[in-house]
mmCIF file of C-alpha atoms and ligand atoms in Angstrom:
data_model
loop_
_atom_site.group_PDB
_atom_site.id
_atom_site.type_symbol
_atom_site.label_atom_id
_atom_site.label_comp_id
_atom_site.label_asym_id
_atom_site.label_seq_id
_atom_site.Cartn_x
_atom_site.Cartn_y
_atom_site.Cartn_z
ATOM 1 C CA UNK D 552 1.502 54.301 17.558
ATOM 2 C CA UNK D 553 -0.283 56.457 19.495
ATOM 3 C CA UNK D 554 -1.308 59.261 16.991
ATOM 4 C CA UNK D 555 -2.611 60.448 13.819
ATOM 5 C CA UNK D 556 -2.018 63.726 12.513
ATOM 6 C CA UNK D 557 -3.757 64.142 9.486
ATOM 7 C CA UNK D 558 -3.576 66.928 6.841
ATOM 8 C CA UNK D 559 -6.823 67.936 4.956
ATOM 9 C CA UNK D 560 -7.091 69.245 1.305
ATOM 10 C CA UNK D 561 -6.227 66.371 -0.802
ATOM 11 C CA UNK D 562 -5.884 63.327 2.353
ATOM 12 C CA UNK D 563 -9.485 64.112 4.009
ATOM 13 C CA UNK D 564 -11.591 65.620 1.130
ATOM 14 C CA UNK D 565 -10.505 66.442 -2.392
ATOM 15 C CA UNK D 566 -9.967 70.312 -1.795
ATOM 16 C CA UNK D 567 -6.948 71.057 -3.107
ATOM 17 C CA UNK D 568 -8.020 71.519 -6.948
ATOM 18 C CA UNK D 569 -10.503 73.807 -5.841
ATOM 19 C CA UNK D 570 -7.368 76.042 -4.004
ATOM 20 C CA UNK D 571 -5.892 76.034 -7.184
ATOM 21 C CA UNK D 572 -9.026 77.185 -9.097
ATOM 22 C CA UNK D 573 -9.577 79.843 -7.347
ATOM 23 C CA UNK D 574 -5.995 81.169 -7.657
ATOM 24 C CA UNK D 575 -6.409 80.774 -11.709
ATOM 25 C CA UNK D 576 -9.548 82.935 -11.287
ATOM 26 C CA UNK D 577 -8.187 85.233 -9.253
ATOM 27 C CA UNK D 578 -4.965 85.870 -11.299
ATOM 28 C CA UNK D 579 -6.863 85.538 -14.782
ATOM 29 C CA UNK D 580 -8.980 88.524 -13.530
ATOM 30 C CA UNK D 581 -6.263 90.526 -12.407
ATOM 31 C CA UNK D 582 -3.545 90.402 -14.218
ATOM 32 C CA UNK D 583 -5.045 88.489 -17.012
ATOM 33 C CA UNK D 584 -2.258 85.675 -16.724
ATOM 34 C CA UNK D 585 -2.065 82.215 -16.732
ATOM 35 C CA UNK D 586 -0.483 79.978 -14.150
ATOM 36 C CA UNK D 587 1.017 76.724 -14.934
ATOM 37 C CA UNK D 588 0.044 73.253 -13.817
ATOM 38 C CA UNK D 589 3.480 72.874 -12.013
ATOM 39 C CA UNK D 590 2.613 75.793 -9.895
ATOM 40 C CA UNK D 591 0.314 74.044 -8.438
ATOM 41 C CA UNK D 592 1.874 71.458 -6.288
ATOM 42 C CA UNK D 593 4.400 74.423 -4.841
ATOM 43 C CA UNK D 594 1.464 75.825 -2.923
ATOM 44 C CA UNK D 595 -0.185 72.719 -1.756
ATOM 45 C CA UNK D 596 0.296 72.394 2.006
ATOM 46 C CA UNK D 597 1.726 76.389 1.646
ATOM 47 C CA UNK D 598 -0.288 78.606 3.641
ATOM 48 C CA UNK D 599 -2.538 81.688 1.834
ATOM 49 C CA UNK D 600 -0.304 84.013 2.302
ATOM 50 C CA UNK D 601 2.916 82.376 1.132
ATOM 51 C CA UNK D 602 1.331 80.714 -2.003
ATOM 52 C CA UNK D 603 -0.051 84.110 -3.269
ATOM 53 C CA UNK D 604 3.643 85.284 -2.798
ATOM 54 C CA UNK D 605 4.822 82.258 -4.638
ATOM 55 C CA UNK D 606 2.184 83.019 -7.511
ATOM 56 C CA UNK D 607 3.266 86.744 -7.636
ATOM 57 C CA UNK D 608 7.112 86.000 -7.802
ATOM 58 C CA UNK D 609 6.406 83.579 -10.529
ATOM 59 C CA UNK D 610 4.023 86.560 -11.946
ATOM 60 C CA UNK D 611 7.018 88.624 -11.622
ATOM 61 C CA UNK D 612 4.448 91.018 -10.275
ATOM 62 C CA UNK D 613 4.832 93.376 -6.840
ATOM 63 C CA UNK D 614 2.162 94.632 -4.916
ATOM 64 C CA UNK D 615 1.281 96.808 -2.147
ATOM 65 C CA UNK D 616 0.763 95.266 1.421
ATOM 66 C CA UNK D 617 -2.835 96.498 1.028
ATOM 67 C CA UNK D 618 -2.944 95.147 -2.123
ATOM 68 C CA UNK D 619 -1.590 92.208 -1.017
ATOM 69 C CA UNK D 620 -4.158 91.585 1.807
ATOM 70 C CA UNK D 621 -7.094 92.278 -0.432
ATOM 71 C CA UNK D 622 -5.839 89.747 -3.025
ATOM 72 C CA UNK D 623 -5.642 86.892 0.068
ATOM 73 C CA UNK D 624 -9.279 87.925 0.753
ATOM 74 C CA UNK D 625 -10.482 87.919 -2.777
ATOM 75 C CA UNK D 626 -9.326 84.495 -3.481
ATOM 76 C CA UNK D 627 -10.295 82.822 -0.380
ATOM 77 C CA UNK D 628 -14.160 84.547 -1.050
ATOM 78 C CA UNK D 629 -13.727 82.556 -4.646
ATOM 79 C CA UNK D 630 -12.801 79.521 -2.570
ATOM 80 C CA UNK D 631 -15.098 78.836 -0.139
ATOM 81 C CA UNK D 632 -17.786 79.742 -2.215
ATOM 82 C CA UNK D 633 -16.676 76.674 -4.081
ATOM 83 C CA UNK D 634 -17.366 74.659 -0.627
ATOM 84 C CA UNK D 635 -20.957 75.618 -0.529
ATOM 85 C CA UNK D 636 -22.133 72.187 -1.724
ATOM 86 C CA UNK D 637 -19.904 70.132 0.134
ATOM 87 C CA UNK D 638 -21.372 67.053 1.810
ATOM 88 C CA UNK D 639 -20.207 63.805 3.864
ATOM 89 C CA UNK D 640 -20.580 62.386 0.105
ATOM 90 C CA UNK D 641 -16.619 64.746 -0.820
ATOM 91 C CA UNK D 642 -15.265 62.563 2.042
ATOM 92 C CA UNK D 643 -12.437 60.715 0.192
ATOM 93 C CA UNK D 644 -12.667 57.218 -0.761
ATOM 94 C CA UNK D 645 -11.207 55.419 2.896
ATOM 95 C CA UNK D 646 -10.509 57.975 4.997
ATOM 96 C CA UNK D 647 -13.963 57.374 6.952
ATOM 97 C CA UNK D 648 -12.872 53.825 7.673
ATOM 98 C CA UNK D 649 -9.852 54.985 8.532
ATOM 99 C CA UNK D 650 -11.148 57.373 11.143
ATOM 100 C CA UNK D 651 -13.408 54.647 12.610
ATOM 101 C CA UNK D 652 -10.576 52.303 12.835
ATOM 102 C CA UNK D 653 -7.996 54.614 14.518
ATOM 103 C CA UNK D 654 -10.595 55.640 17.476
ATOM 104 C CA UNK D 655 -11.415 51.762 17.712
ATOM 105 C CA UNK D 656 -7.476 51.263 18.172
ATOM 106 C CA UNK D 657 -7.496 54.056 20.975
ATOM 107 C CA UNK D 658 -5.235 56.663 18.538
ATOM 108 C CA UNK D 659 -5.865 60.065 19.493
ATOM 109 C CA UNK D 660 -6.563 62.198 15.650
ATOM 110 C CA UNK D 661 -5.523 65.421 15.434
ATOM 111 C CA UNK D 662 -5.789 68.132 12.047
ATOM 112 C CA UNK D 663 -2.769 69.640 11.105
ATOM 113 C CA UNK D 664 -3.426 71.541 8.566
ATOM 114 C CA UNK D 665 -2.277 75.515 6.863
ATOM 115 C CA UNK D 666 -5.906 75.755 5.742
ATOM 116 C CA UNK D 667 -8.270 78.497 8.455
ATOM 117 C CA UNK D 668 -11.418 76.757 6.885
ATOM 118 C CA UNK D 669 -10.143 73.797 8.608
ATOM 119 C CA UNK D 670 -12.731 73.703 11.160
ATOM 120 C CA UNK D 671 -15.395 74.957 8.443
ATOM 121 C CA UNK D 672 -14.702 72.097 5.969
ATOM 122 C CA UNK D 673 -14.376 69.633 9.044
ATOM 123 C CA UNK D 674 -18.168 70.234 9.614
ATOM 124 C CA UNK D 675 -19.259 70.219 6.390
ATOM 125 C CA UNK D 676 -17.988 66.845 5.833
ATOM 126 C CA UNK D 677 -19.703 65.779 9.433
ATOM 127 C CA UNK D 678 -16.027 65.114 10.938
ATOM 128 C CA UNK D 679 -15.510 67.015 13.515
ATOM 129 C CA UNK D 680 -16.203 64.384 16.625
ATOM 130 C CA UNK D 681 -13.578 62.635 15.262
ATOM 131 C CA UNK D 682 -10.590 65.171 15.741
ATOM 132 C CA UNK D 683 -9.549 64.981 19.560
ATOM 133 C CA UNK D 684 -7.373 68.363 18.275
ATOM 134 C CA UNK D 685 -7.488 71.212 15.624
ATOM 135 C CA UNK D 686 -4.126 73.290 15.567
ATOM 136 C CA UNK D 687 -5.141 76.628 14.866
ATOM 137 C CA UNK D 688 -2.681 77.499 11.480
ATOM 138 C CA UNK D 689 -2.802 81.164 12.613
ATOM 139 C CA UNK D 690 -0.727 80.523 15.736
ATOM 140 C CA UNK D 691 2.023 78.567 14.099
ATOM 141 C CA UNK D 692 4.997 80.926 12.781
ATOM 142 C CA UNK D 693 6.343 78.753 10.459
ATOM 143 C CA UNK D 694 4.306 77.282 7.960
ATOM 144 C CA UNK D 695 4.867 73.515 6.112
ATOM 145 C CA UNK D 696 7.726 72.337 5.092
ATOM 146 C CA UNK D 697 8.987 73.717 8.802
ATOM 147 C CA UNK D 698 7.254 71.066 11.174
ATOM 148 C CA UNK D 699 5.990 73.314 13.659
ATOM 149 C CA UNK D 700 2.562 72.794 12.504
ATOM 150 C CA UNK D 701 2.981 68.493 13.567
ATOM 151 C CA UNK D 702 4.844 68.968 16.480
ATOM 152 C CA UNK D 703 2.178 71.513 17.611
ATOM 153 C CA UNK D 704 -0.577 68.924 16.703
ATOM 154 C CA UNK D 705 1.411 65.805 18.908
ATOM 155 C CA UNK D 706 1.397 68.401 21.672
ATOM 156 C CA UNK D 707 -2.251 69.006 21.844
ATOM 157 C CA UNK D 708 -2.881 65.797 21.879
ATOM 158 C CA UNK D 709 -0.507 65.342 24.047
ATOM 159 C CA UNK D 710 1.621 62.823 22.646
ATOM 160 C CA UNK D 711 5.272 62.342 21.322
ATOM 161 C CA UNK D 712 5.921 63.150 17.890
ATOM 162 C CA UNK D 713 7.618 60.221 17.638
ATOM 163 C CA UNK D 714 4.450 58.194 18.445
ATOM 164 C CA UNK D 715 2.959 59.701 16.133
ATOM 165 C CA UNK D 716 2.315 59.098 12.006
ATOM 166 C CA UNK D 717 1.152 62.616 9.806
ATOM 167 C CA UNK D 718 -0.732 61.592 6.789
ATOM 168 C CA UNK D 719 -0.291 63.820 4.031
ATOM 169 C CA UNK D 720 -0.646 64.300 0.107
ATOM 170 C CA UNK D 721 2.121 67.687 -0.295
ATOM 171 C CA UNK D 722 5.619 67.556 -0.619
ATOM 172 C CA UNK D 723 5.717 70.209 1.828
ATOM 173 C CA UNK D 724 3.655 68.991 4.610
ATOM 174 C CA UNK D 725 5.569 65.382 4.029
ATOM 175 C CA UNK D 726 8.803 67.216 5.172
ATOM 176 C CA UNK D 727 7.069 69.190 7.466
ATOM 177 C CA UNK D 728 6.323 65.255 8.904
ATOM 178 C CA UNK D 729 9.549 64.118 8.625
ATOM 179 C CA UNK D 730 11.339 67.077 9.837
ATOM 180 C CA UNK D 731 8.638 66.742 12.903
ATOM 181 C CA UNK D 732 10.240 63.113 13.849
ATOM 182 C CA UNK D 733 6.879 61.255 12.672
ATOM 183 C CA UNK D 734 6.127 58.550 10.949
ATOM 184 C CA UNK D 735 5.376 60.083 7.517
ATOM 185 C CA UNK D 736 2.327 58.570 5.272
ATOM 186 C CA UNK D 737 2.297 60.359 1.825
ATOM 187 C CA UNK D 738 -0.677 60.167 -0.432
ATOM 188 C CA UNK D 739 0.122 60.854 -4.431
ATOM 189 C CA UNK D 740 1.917 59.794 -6.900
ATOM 190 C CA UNK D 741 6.226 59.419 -6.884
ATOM 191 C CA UNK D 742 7.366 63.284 -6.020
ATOM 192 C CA UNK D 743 6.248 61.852 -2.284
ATOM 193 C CA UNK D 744 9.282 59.446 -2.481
ATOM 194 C CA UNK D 745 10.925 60.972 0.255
ATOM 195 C CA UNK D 746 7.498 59.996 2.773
ATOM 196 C CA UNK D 747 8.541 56.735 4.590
ATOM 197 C CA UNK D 748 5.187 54.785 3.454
ATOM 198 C CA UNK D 749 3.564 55.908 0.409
ATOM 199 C CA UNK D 750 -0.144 54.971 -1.009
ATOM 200 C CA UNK D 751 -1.048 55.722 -4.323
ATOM 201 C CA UNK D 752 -4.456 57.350 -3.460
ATOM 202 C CA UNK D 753 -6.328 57.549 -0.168
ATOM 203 C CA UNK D 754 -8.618 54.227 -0.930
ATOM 204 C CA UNK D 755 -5.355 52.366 -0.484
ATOM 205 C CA UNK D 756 -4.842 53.801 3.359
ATOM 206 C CA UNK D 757 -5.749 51.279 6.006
ATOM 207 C CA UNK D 758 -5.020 51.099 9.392
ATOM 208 C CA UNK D 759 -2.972 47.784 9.546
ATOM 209 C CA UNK D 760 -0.126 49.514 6.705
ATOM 210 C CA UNK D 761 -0.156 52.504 8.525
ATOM 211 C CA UNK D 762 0.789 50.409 11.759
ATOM 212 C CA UNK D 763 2.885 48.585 9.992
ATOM 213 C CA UNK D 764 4.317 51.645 8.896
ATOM 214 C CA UNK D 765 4.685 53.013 12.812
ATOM 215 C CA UNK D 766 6.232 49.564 13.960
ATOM 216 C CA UNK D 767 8.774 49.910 11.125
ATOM 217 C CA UNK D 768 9.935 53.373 10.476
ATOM 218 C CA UNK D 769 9.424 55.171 14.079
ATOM 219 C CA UNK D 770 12.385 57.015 15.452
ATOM 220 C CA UNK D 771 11.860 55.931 19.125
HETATM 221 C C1 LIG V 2033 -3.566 73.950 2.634
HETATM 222 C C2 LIG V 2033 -3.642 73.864 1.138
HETATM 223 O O1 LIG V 2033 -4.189 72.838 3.195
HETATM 224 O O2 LIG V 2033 -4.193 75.131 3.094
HETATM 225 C C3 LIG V 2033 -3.033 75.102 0.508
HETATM 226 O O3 LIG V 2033 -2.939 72.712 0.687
HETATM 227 C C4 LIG V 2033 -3.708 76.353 1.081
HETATM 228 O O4 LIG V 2033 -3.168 75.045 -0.891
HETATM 229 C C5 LIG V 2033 -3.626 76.334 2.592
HETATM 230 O O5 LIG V 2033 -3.079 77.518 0.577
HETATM 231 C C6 LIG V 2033 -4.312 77.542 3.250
HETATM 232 O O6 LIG V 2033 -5.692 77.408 3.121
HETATM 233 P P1 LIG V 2033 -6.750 78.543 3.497
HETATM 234 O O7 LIG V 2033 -8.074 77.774 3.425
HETATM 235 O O8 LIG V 2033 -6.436 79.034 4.847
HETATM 236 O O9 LIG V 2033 -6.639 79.592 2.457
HETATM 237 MG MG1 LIG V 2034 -2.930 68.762 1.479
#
């Protein structure tokens, strides 16, 4: 194991809900509709874009490209005012210790996430010196479950996918992993079945399992 390629809302800092808020808000103003709890886990890992298509299709509503664009804006405005608190104290239970033991073992840490406040949150939280590589989501075409998004974040750091494990807590971005040729680390609850080492919640991560992980399910 030479790499860790980690994903953020909901492995590094508990983010996600507050996605998901701010697409209820957003939709509740205008269109005065509801969305349903299940919704929620098909745009985790999704990028902006193709969640607020997957929230209009299930809205059964279309919009105009302008529309469109001003809706993306709108909602992430709503989000990262949300983020205007957030502290080293919304670092999840773990993943600090985690971070400190990976550099101590030499593996390079890279962010591979959809979200473009990746670098914004990263600071917040006082992470940044950690992350030998950001991948920039607005360069990758193809957004999670496609891997492109892993493989781009083994390249910067200029290792093999294959020595690499992606932690993650979407069914998307666990594909995305898998389809990538890492070792794939899921965070949540069963529908992450399909990740080759699963942990309940992040406090569980440590980096011995996650080796032990590497050593057993690597495709080299
Ligand atoms: C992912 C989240 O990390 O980032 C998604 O899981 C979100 O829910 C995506 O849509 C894009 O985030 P942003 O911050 O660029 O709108
Ligand atoms: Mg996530």
């Amino acid at each position: 194991m030479k790499g860790a390629l980690f994903d953020l809302d909901g492995v590094i800092t508990d983010t996600a809900i507050y996605h998901f808020a701010a697409w209820r808000h957003l939709v509740k103003k205008h269109f005065n509709a509801e969305l349903p709890d299940e919704l929620e886990e098909k745009t985790k890992g999704v990028s902006r874009e193709d969640s607020l298509q997957i929230i209009l299709d299930y809205l059964d509503i279309k919009v105009s490209k302008e529309e469109f664009a001003a809706l993306a804006a709108e909602k992430n405005q709503l989000y990262v005012h949300t983020l205007k608190n957030l502290s080293q104290n919304d670092i999840l239970p773990g993943i600090s210790k985690l971070l400190i033991d990976l550099k101590q073992h030499d593996i390079k840490i890279a962010l591979a996430s959809a979200s473009k406040n990746g670098p914004f949150i990263l600071k917040k939280l006082g992470l940044t010196d950690f992350f030998d590589a950001i991948v920039d989501p607005a360069k990758i075409t193809s957004g999670k479950p496609a891997p492109d998004i892993f493989l781009a974040a083994a390249f910067a750091l200029a290792i093999s996918p294959y020595d690499c494990v992606g932690i993650e807590d979407s069914v998307a971005g666990v594909k995305a992993i898998n389809s990538a040729g890492s070792v794939s680390i899921g965070v949540g609850g069963d529908e992450l079945n399909h990740a080759d080492k699963r942990f309940n919640n992040t406090a569980d991560l440590n980096y011995q399992d996650i080796l032990k992980a590497w050593e057993t399910y690597n495709h080299n």
